[in-house]
XYZ file of C-alpha atoms in Angstrom:
641
model
C 18.474 59.451 9.926
C 19.865 62.970 10.105
C 17.290 65.470 8.850
C 18.225 69.171 8.935
C 15.481 71.410 10.203
C 15.236 75.123 10.979
C 13.040 75.899 13.967
C 12.000 79.249 15.425
C 11.331 78.604 19.143
C 9.275 81.067 21.202
C 10.073 80.089 24.807
C 11.276 81.796 28.012
C 12.215 78.578 29.881
C 15.658 77.254 29.098
C 14.714 73.858 30.604
C 11.666 73.489 28.371
C 13.733 74.500 25.356
C 16.382 71.850 26.086
C 13.731 69.174 26.551
C 12.251 70.138 23.152
C 15.637 70.047 21.426
C 16.458 66.726 23.039
C 13.204 65.225 21.744
C 13.910 66.487 18.233
C 17.465 65.117 18.193
C 16.151 61.806 19.456
C 13.762 61.842 16.518
C 16.661 62.160 14.071
C 16.623 65.886 13.344
C 19.683 68.097 13.065
C 18.248 71.267 14.486
C 19.141 74.824 13.531
C 17.152 77.052 15.832
C 16.682 80.501 17.284
C 14.872 81.169 20.542
C 12.967 84.434 21.091
C 10.759 85.744 23.886
C 9.189 88.968 22.508
C 7.259 90.156 19.463
C 10.155 92.377 18.418
C 12.588 89.493 18.549
C 10.172 87.262 16.613
C 9.799 89.816 13.789
C 13.568 90.185 13.613
C 13.959 86.412 13.381
C 11.397 86.201 10.599
C 13.275 88.914 8.711
C 16.536 87.073 9.189
C 15.671 83.892 7.267
C 12.994 81.380 6.332
C 11.987 78.777 8.969
C 10.587 75.290 8.492
C 8.401 75.372 11.586
C 7.515 77.553 14.605
C 7.100 76.020 18.078
C 5.692 78.459 20.613
C 4.903 78.394 24.340
C 1.340 79.392 25.014
C 2.214 81.962 27.663
C 5.363 84.071 28.190
C 5.936 86.970 30.598
C 5.852 89.623 27.813
C 4.365 87.629 24.914
C 2.057 84.699 24.159
C 1.516 82.040 21.509
C -1.685 83.443 19.980
C -0.049 86.870 19.531
C 2.857 85.117 17.784
C 0.305 83.372 15.501
C -1.207 86.752 14.572
C 2.230 88.001 13.527
C 2.583 84.995 11.184
C -0.852 85.623 9.683
C -0.158 89.340 9.290
C 3.024 88.569 7.422
C 1.088 86.023 5.285
C 3.624 83.270 5.941
C 2.584 79.683 5.248
C 4.522 77.880 8.006
C 3.451 75.135 10.452
C 2.764 76.587 13.938
C 2.763 74.185 16.922
C 1.594 75.443 20.309
C 2.918 73.889 23.575
C 1.753 74.631 27.086
C 1.814 73.282 30.565
C -1.586 74.699 31.557
C -3.733 75.032 28.414
C -7.210 73.655 28.766
C -9.465 72.041 26.195
C -11.411 75.259 25.571
C -8.256 77.257 24.901
C -6.929 74.485 22.703
C -10.061 74.554 20.548
C -9.816 78.358 20.261
C -6.156 78.063 19.255
C -6.990 75.541 16.524
C -9.702 77.874 15.243
C -7.167 80.709 15.121
C -4.951 78.639 12.823
C -2.602 76.672 15.058
C -1.395 73.554 13.234
C -1.246 71.421 16.405
C -0.911 71.725 20.157
C 0.501 69.547 22.924
C 1.328 69.526 26.630
C 4.911 70.096 27.776
C 4.699 67.005 29.853
C 3.934 64.857 26.798
C 6.449 65.836 24.087
C 6.678 62.330 22.650
C 4.058 63.466 20.077
C 6.301 66.289 18.898
C 8.329 64.386 16.285
C 5.287 62.741 14.588
C 3.502 66.097 14.647
C 6.459 67.859 13.019
C 6.730 65.145 10.353
C 3.046 65.452 9.562
C 3.088 69.249 9.439
C 6.212 69.400 7.276
C 4.642 66.929 4.873
C 1.409 68.940 4.749
C 3.402 72.142 4.296
C 5.292 70.595 1.385
C 2.008 69.585 -0.244
C 0.648 73.095 0.228
C 3.779 74.611 -1.294
C 3.585 72.288 -4.290
C -0.090 73.056 -4.685
C 0.550 76.783 -4.535
C 3.361 76.473 -7.024
C 1.072 74.494 -9.337
C -1.667 77.059 -8.886
C 0.794 79.856 -9.575
C 2.087 78.065 -12.663
C -1.467 77.464 -13.839
C -2.379 81.056 -13.214
C 0.721 82.222 -15.044
C -0.122 79.855 -17.900
C -3.675 81.171 -18.019
C -2.420 84.747 -18.007
C 0.029 83.941 -20.783
C -2.753 82.213 -22.763
C -5.092 85.171 -22.287
C -2.406 87.658 -23.355
C -1.631 85.635 -26.467
C -5.300 84.969 -27.189
C -6.323 88.600 -26.762
C -3.801 89.711 -29.387
C -4.020 86.700 -31.709
C -4.865 87.391 -35.396
C -7.190 84.357 -35.469
C -10.319 83.624 -33.488
C -9.632 81.394 -30.454
C -12.183 79.510 -28.348
C -12.181 76.927 -25.551
C -14.869 74.509 -24.467
C -15.490 71.994 -21.710
C -15.268 68.253 -22.290
C -18.799 68.220 -23.718
C -18.095 70.941 -26.286
C -19.874 73.789 -24.480
C -18.073 77.077 -25.195
C -16.360 78.669 -22.197
C -14.182 81.350 -23.783
C -13.755 83.283 -27.031
C -11.120 85.915 -27.759
C -11.808 89.399 -29.234
C -10.848 88.314 -32.764
C -13.437 85.506 -32.587
C -16.093 88.079 -31.653
C -14.909 90.394 -34.421
C -15.267 87.672 -37.058
C -18.644 86.374 -35.846
C -20.067 89.727 -34.666
C -21.137 87.989 -31.434
C -20.255 89.305 -27.998
C -18.412 87.175 -25.447
C -21.644 86.419 -23.580
C -23.603 85.619 -26.760
C -20.982 83.058 -27.799
C -20.912 81.020 -24.597
C -22.330 77.489 -24.338
C -24.136 76.817 -27.664
C -24.976 80.470 -28.346
C -22.407 80.684 -31.143
C -24.541 78.373 -33.295
C -27.199 81.102 -33.541
C -24.880 83.149 -35.776
C -24.033 80.259 -38.106
C -25.709 80.329 -41.524
C -28.934 78.261 -41.443
C -27.711 76.153 -44.365
C -24.520 75.236 -42.463
C -25.908 75.011 -38.903
C -27.237 71.455 -38.765
C -24.271 69.882 -40.517
C -21.802 71.818 -38.341
C -23.630 70.938 -35.096
C -23.639 67.224 -35.983
C -19.957 67.324 -36.909
C -19.060 69.058 -33.632
C -21.207 66.644 -31.606
C -19.584 63.633 -33.277
C -16.106 65.009 -32.605
C -16.788 65.573 -28.893
C -18.367 62.133 -28.509
C -15.361 60.451 -30.119
C -12.805 62.783 -28.506
C -11.361 63.566 -31.938
C -10.125 66.660 -33.724
C -12.769 68.746 -35.508
C -12.346 70.694 -38.753
C -15.039 72.439 -40.807
C -15.754 75.346 -43.165
C -18.913 77.332 -42.487
C -20.468 80.785 -42.611
C -21.406 83.333 -39.967
C -24.336 85.606 -40.792
C -23.858 89.110 -39.398
C -26.700 91.295 -38.099
C -26.522 93.440 -41.262
C -26.996 90.362 -43.463
C -23.389 90.084 -44.659
C -21.630 86.734 -44.446
C -18.180 85.694 -43.251
C -16.648 82.383 -44.314
C -14.418 80.728 -41.688
C -12.437 77.541 -41.324
C -12.611 76.144 -37.793
C -10.216 73.719 -36.083
C -10.521 72.265 -32.571
C -8.337 69.713 -30.737
C -9.086 67.895 -27.457
C -7.161 68.789 -24.278
C -6.160 66.002 -21.854
C -5.198 65.984 -18.209
C -2.184 64.030 -16.884
C -4.278 60.894 -16.753
C -5.312 61.129 -20.395
C -8.864 62.250 -19.691
C -10.454 64.813 -22.060
C -11.030 67.997 -20.095
C -11.993 70.298 -22.954
C -11.236 71.584 -26.426
C -9.198 74.491 -27.728
C -9.746 75.727 -31.246
C -9.356 78.497 -33.771
C -11.420 80.076 -36.533
C -9.758 81.810 -39.471
C -11.591 84.296 -41.677
C -11.416 82.987 -45.274
C -14.066 85.317 -46.746
C -11.636 87.003 -49.131
C -10.283 83.630 -50.227
C -13.822 82.435 -50.923
C -14.546 85.610 -52.883
C -11.401 85.091 -54.940
C -12.348 81.461 -55.569
C -15.844 82.548 -56.654
C -14.384 85.266 -58.884
C -11.971 82.766 -60.438
C -14.857 80.385 -61.124
C -16.874 83.208 -62.700
C -13.832 84.347 -64.687
C -13.247 80.777 -65.871
C -16.900 80.417 -66.840
C -16.834 83.797 -68.588
C -13.672 82.857 -70.449
C -15.180 79.548 -71.508
C -18.396 81.305 -72.514
C -16.385 83.914 -74.404
C -14.566 81.157 -76.281
C -17.868 79.486 -77.099
C -19.359 82.781 -78.239
C -16.311 83.598 -80.378
C -16.460 80.172 -81.988
C -20.181 80.549 -82.634
C -19.574 84.083 -83.914
C -16.865 82.963 -86.346
C -19.068 80.148 -87.614
C -22.015 82.515 -87.915
C -20.069 85.372 -89.507
C -18.596 82.948 -92.023
C -22.142 82.032 -93.010
C -23.273 85.679 -93.036
C -20.388 86.749 -95.300
C -20.534 83.803 -97.670
C -24.284 84.139 -98.251
C -24.183 87.587 -99.957
C -20.837 86.718 -101.567
C -22.485 83.704 -103.149
C -25.113 85.966 -104.729
C -22.528 88.559 -105.807
C -20.140 86.030 -107.380
C -22.880 83.805 -108.802
C -25.005 86.477 -110.468
C -21.902 88.357 -111.656
C -20.824 85.245 -113.555
C -24.329 84.783 -114.975
C -24.377 88.392 -116.177
C -20.908 88.002 -117.699
C -21.509 84.639 -119.381
C -25.172 84.794 -120.403
C -27.179 86.949 -122.792
C -30.031 88.346 -120.726
C -33.056 90.511 -121.350
C -32.900 94.038 -119.963
C -35.467 93.188 -117.274
C -33.599 90.056 -116.154
C -30.299 91.945 -116.206
C -31.779 94.684 -114.003
C -33.170 92.093 -111.565
C -29.808 90.352 -111.264
C -28.008 93.690 -110.899
C -30.406 94.619 -108.071
C -29.644 91.297 -106.341
C -25.907 91.986 -106.647
C -26.332 95.521 -105.308
C -28.491 94.394 -102.346
C -26.073 91.574 -101.520
C -23.162 94.018 -101.681
C -24.952 96.407 -99.342
C -25.633 93.550 -96.907
C -22.003 92.412 -97.083
C -20.772 95.943 -96.420
C -23.068 96.179 -93.411
C -21.496 93.044 -91.945
C -17.966 94.267 -92.631
C -18.764 97.677 -91.137
C -20.012 95.960 -87.968
C -16.813 93.923 -87.665
C -14.623 96.986 -88.202
C -16.607 99.104 -85.757
C -16.593 96.494 -82.975
C -12.805 96.334 -83.386
C -12.478 100.123 -83.028
C -14.796 100.031 -79.998
C -12.641 97.336 -78.375
C -9.536 99.440 -79.093
C -11.172 102.557 -77.605
C -10.793 104.490 -80.854
C -14.444 105.419 -81.400
C -15.047 109.158 -81.044
C -17.944 111.570 -81.347
C -18.104 113.979 -84.288
C -20.863 116.449 -83.570
C -23.015 118.096 -86.222
C -26.392 119.795 -86.413
C -29.081 117.406 -87.589
C -32.864 117.270 -87.691
C -34.187 114.274 -85.763
C -37.476 114.604 -87.659
C -35.626 114.308 -90.958
C -33.673 111.351 -89.564
C -36.903 109.584 -88.584
C -38.331 110.282 -92.045
C -35.177 108.841 -93.599
C -35.541 105.699 -91.452
C -39.180 105.375 -92.461
C -38.349 105.697 -96.160
C -35.506 103.216 -95.828
C -37.627 100.445 -94.264
C -41.106 101.159 -95.645
C -40.692 98.857 -98.632
C -39.437 95.944 -96.499
C -42.330 96.411 -94.065
C -44.824 96.441 -96.929
C -43.354 93.250 -98.396
C -43.626 91.584 -94.952
C -47.197 92.882 -94.589
C -46.194 94.708 -91.392
C -47.369 98.208 -90.444
C -44.462 100.633 -90.033
C -45.294 103.615 -87.831
C -43.224 106.734 -87.185
C -43.973 109.102 -84.301
C -42.311 112.541 -84.095
C -43.467 115.120 -81.537
C -41.288 118.199 -82.098
C -41.871 120.978 -84.584
C -39.258 121.490 -87.264
C -37.697 124.462 -85.476
C -37.222 122.401 -82.306
C -36.030 119.209 -83.990
C -32.464 120.344 -84.703
C -29.844 119.100 -82.230
C -26.078 118.782 -82.043
C -25.030 115.120 -82.100
C -23.110 112.521 -84.094
C -25.379 111.919 -87.087
C -23.765 108.644 -88.194
C -23.867 107.003 -84.766
C -27.467 108.014 -84.061
C -28.475 106.840 -87.527
C -26.708 103.533 -86.980
C -28.493 102.906 -83.667
C -31.948 103.555 -85.137
C -31.072 101.552 -88.238
C -29.986 98.534 -86.151
C -33.027 98.609 -83.871
C -35.603 99.022 -86.669
C -33.906 96.378 -88.813
C -33.947 93.940 -85.870
C -37.597 94.722 -85.127
C -38.597 93.911 -88.712
C -36.417 90.798 -88.729
C -38.073 89.307 -85.631
C -41.663 90.366 -86.389
C -43.885 88.125 -88.531
C -47.156 90.046 -88.152
C -48.489 93.176 -86.502
C -46.479 96.390 -86.480
C -43.149 98.068 -85.899
C -43.320 101.545 -84.398
C -40.516 103.984 -83.719
C -40.067 107.602 -82.692
C -39.060 109.741 -79.750
C -40.294 111.786 -76.801
C -38.773 114.695 -74.900
C -38.159 113.742 -71.264
C -36.619 116.619 -69.346
C -33.264 117.394 -70.923
C -33.161 114.134 -72.885
C -34.606 112.651 -76.032
C -36.042 109.212 -75.347
C -36.196 107.141 -78.550
C -38.185 103.935 -78.814
C -38.515 101.069 -81.277
C -41.481 98.797 -80.552
C -42.526 95.579 -82.284
C -45.023 92.737 -81.970
C -42.392 90.096 -82.652
C -41.144 86.987 -80.875
C -40.031 88.808 -77.701
C -37.004 88.310 -75.460
C -36.803 86.372 -72.165
C -36.063 88.577 -69.111
C -32.797 86.772 -68.338
C -31.474 87.842 -71.752
C -32.265 91.561 -71.413
C -28.705 92.432 -70.352
C -26.850 89.741 -72.283
C -28.121 90.741 -75.743
C -26.145 94.002 -75.526
C -22.862 92.082 -75.199
C -20.787 91.397 -78.283
C -21.330 88.109 -80.093
C -24.523 87.474 -78.079
C -27.853 86.617 -79.662
C -31.023 85.489 -77.961
C -30.445 81.849 -78.841
C -28.767 79.673 -81.421
C -32.096 78.951 -83.104
C -32.552 82.649 -83.644
C -29.178 82.720 -85.343
C -30.219 79.966 -87.698
C -33.721 81.281 -88.325
C -33.045 84.998 -88.538
C -29.342 85.468 -89.273
C -27.215 88.356 -88.119
C -23.690 88.877 -86.819
C -24.566 89.293 -83.151
C -22.776 92.665 -83.092
C -25.570 95.146 -83.820
C -26.862 95.642 -80.280
C -23.339 95.731 -78.811
C -22.433 98.486 -81.290
C -25.701 100.303 -80.564
C -25.015 100.233 -76.818
C -21.513 101.589 -77.332
C -22.763 104.355 -79.646
C -25.549 105.396 -77.264
C -23.115 105.580 -74.360
C -20.674 107.628 -76.450
C -23.566 109.992 -77.206
C -24.148 110.413 -73.464
C -27.195 108.177 -72.991
C -28.208 104.636 -72.124
C -30.108 101.811 -73.833
C -32.433 99.134 -72.442
C -35.233 96.771 -73.433
C -38.629 95.769 -72.073
C -39.855 92.460 -73.443
C -41.486 89.103 -72.796
C -41.482 85.948 -74.878
C -44.359 86.072 -77.370
C -45.355 89.619 -76.433
C -43.004 91.677 -78.569
C -40.216 94.024 -77.525
C -39.749 97.695 -76.840
C -36.227 99.091 -77.040
C -35.470 102.479 -75.519
C -32.431 104.701 -75.646
C -31.723 108.268 -74.592
C -29.427 111.027 -75.793
C -29.075 114.605 -74.506
C -31.555 117.106 -75.970
C -29.987 120.499 -76.632
C -31.952 122.135 -79.454
C -30.043 124.388 -81.840
C -31.388 127.120 -84.079
C -30.345 126.475 -87.662
C -31.738 127.340 -91.043
C -33.721 124.542 -92.647
C -31.568 122.875 -95.281
C -32.710 122.918 -98.830
C -34.002 119.465 -99.793
C -32.730 118.385 -103.180
C -33.998 115.209 -104.821
C -31.396 112.793 -106.083
C -32.558 113.107 -109.700
C -31.578 116.809 -109.652
C -28.067 116.227 -108.296
C -26.405 115.623 -111.680
C -28.376 118.425 -113.312
C -26.906 120.859 -110.783
C -23.322 119.758 -111.514
C -21.129 121.098 -114.354
C -20.059 118.774 -117.175
C -16.644 120.228 -117.927
C -14.533 119.333 -114.871
C -10.905 118.295 -115.192
C -10.539 115.315 -112.837
C -7.568 113.253 -111.613
C -8.422 109.801 -110.199
C -5.608 108.431 -107.992
C -6.389 104.738 -107.499
C -4.279 101.574 -107.741
C -7.243 99.163 -107.917
C -8.301 98.858 -111.575
C -11.930 97.923 -110.819
C -12.410 100.941 -108.553
C -10.751 103.200 -111.133
C -13.142 101.978 -113.836
C -16.153 102.440 -111.527
C -15.177 106.018 -110.636
C -14.548 106.826 -114.293
C -18.064 105.684 -115.191
C -19.625 107.630 -112.298
C -17.741 110.841 -113.168
C -18.034 110.537 -116.935
C -21.158 112.739 -117.091
C -19.457 115.682 -115.309
C -15.873 115.382 -116.488
C -14.641 116.788 -119.786
C -11.216 115.312 -119.058
C -10.329 112.451 -116.681
C -6.719 111.413 -115.974
C -5.424 108.545 -113.855
C -2.526 107.845 -111.444
C -1.737 104.586 -109.635
C 0.508 105.895 -106.839
C 1.280 109.071 -104.926
C 4.514 109.885 -106.756
C 2.790 109.802 -110.169
C -0.099 111.897 -108.790
C 2.265 114.631 -107.548
C 4.179 114.617 -110.865
C 0.972 114.912 -112.937
C -0.296 117.783 -110.762
C 2.974 119.684 -111.225
C 2.532 119.483 -114.990
C -1.225 120.164 -114.905
C -2.149 122.861 -112.353
C -5.616 123.224 -113.915
C -7.317 120.206 -112.319
C -10.698 121.001 -110.720
C -10.988 117.774 -108.705
C -8.676 115.064 -107.375
C -10.143 111.832 -106.006
C -7.239 110.632 -103.822
C -7.108 107.072 -102.549
C -5.288 106.964 -99.206
C -3.806 103.483 -99.377
C -1.695 103.620 -102.546
C 1.861 102.364 -103.198
C 5.187 104.241 -103.297
C 3.772 107.359 -101.608
C 0.498 107.130 -99.661
C -2.416 109.499 -100.190
C -1.734 111.677 -97.123
C 1.850 112.355 -98.223
C 0.777 113.009 -101.808
C -1.835 115.572 -100.711
C 0.715 117.383 -98.540
C 3.113 117.619 -101.515
C 0.383 118.873 -103.869
C -0.717 121.525 -101.369
C 2.794 122.973 -101.439
C 2.183 124.279 -104.972
C -1.603 124.083 -105.466
C -3.996 125.321 -102.777
C -7.063 125.696 -105.046
C -7.786 122.215 -106.392
C -10.581 120.326 -104.609
C -9.169 117.084 -103.160
C -11.520 114.408 -101.844
C -9.964 111.521 -99.935
C -11.434 108.112 -100.679
C -10.539 105.123 -98.528
C -11.701 101.703 -97.425
C -10.413 102.243 -93.853
C -13.609 103.931 -92.607
C -12.269 104.206 -89.059
C -13.046 106.856 -86.492
C -10.655 109.782 -86.998
C -9.828 109.057 -90.655
C -11.818 112.068 -91.851
C -9.891 114.339 -89.475
C -6.570 112.927 -90.706
C -7.600 113.606 -94.287
C -8.621 117.207 -93.578
C -5.417 117.771 -91.621
C -3.355 116.501 -94.570
C -5.013 119.082 -96.847
C -8.089 117.330 -98.295
C -11.349 119.240 -98.670
C -13.533 116.238 -97.887
C -13.615 112.499 -97.259
C -15.708 109.622 -98.627
C -15.578 105.931 -97.728
C -15.555 102.912 -100.001
C -17.651 101.443 -101.470
C -18.494 104.835 -102.911
C -22.180 105.474 -103.447
C -22.541 107.630 -106.581
C -25.431 109.651 -105.128
C -23.368 110.383 -102.011
C -20.475 111.454 -104.246
C -22.745 113.669 -106.379
C -24.164 115.327 -103.257
C -20.617 115.989 -102.004
C -19.493 117.441 -105.360
C -22.597 119.618 -105.485
C -21.275 121.538 -102.437
C -18.128 122.448 -104.387
C -19.243 122.695 -108.043
C -22.977 123.527 -108.063
C -23.913 125.589 -111.183
């Protein structure tokens, strides 16, 4: 066999060199060599090229074998180094081997040279392959670390038994555990207690079966917050198929979990909203039809039957009460719609809260007496301090709703209401000894369409809008509303509004029976109304104060009549009329008559309608159904004698 080999020979004897070369050729080697005798020459040879092996004489005149070995070590060259000598003893040979000589032999016994070279070249090849493998592994590890350190997911590695050996920075960021805290089984300490046992068993089973692991679980951070993760781990095998460890990732899915939870809540809320709307529509249908039944039924009885005056008055009272109840329901529906549309606004005016409380007491005293319930009113401010600037209608509506509810849900005991001054706020309360409200319902009852329970709807009635409207009104007034209650122990509703007392003159209190007396009886009045029933009603109400009453069914006719008759004292202008609406008609009339009193009357009753009417040129505004006493009080401001 012809095997090429490059040999650096350190030898001063030409004879010994030839014997060495002869032995190598006899062993089948094609030798490329260079012979040197000094350190300088050796360094130059090493710079010149790479050598497969170095064979050095132990002793030269200006150099020696051990010095040559030091040069190799200094240059960090991994090359077999064989030492030959004619005089080396056993002690020197041992020292040479300790210094790093690969082998040594006597010049007189070179027959071992070829086997020694074969062995050393083979060992050198193994070392080179091992170093290359180590370098590749090191490079792979470096590449893995670089990728892992910058990876957007948490990365971890374990041994074959599942004990953690490495985690990257992102893993620590997600778990809030340091590198050291995560090692071995330390990472389990940060897992949520509810997930820990199941996760540990799953991981143990995977490592026992050498299978892939996948799980969702939670980390609990030191501050108590939680992070949801999904973890994946796959086994790593060596070239023989043996499991040497696991490499895995964790991905933060907290936001996804939050979104899933929010979607579930939104779905539940939507389903609940649908259920509540359905229940509301069923309930409101009942609430509307009940008073309508009384109105329609007793109206027919009155029309078709001859009745005594007392019976007639009783039936008329039933019709009036049912109408008032029906209007209350309709007002609630309209107002909740304007609240949803964001159209509710505050219209401030100076009012006396003492007078308002007295009004509430008078309004509900009869009902309380019929129910055998004590009605108590508590006011703490003097008359001069009781005047504030607020929206009278909204405050009245809140108190009205709360007191009405208290009476509705109270079978015995008392209902008490009033206010206190707390700092810069008025704190109103309505307390009862009724059925009470469970704590879990304290927030829900202020949401639209919500009532305490379906049995309450059946037993007590109601639209389920009153408290939602009250909450909206209180918040518009700049306050808040809440309840304290327990089942069977009654309820106490509170709400606040700002307290900014104003100094106003006490209004003159006029009893309703004197209203008509104070009005003239010779007014010229134009009623603009396209609904015949309303026109007849207004004619009857105004008959006692009008010497002349004319009628128009649309805006065009109203303007034409006013052009011919500039002497009208009062125009009752419906807003929703055909041909030309009330606003347009008023604007046309104001072009040639600025003196006539015009009062807008409408069934819209929405926030801002009064302002629209005034802007169009009306003097005042009244909503349908028109209460005659309210109308008389309004006319008294313009025509009092």
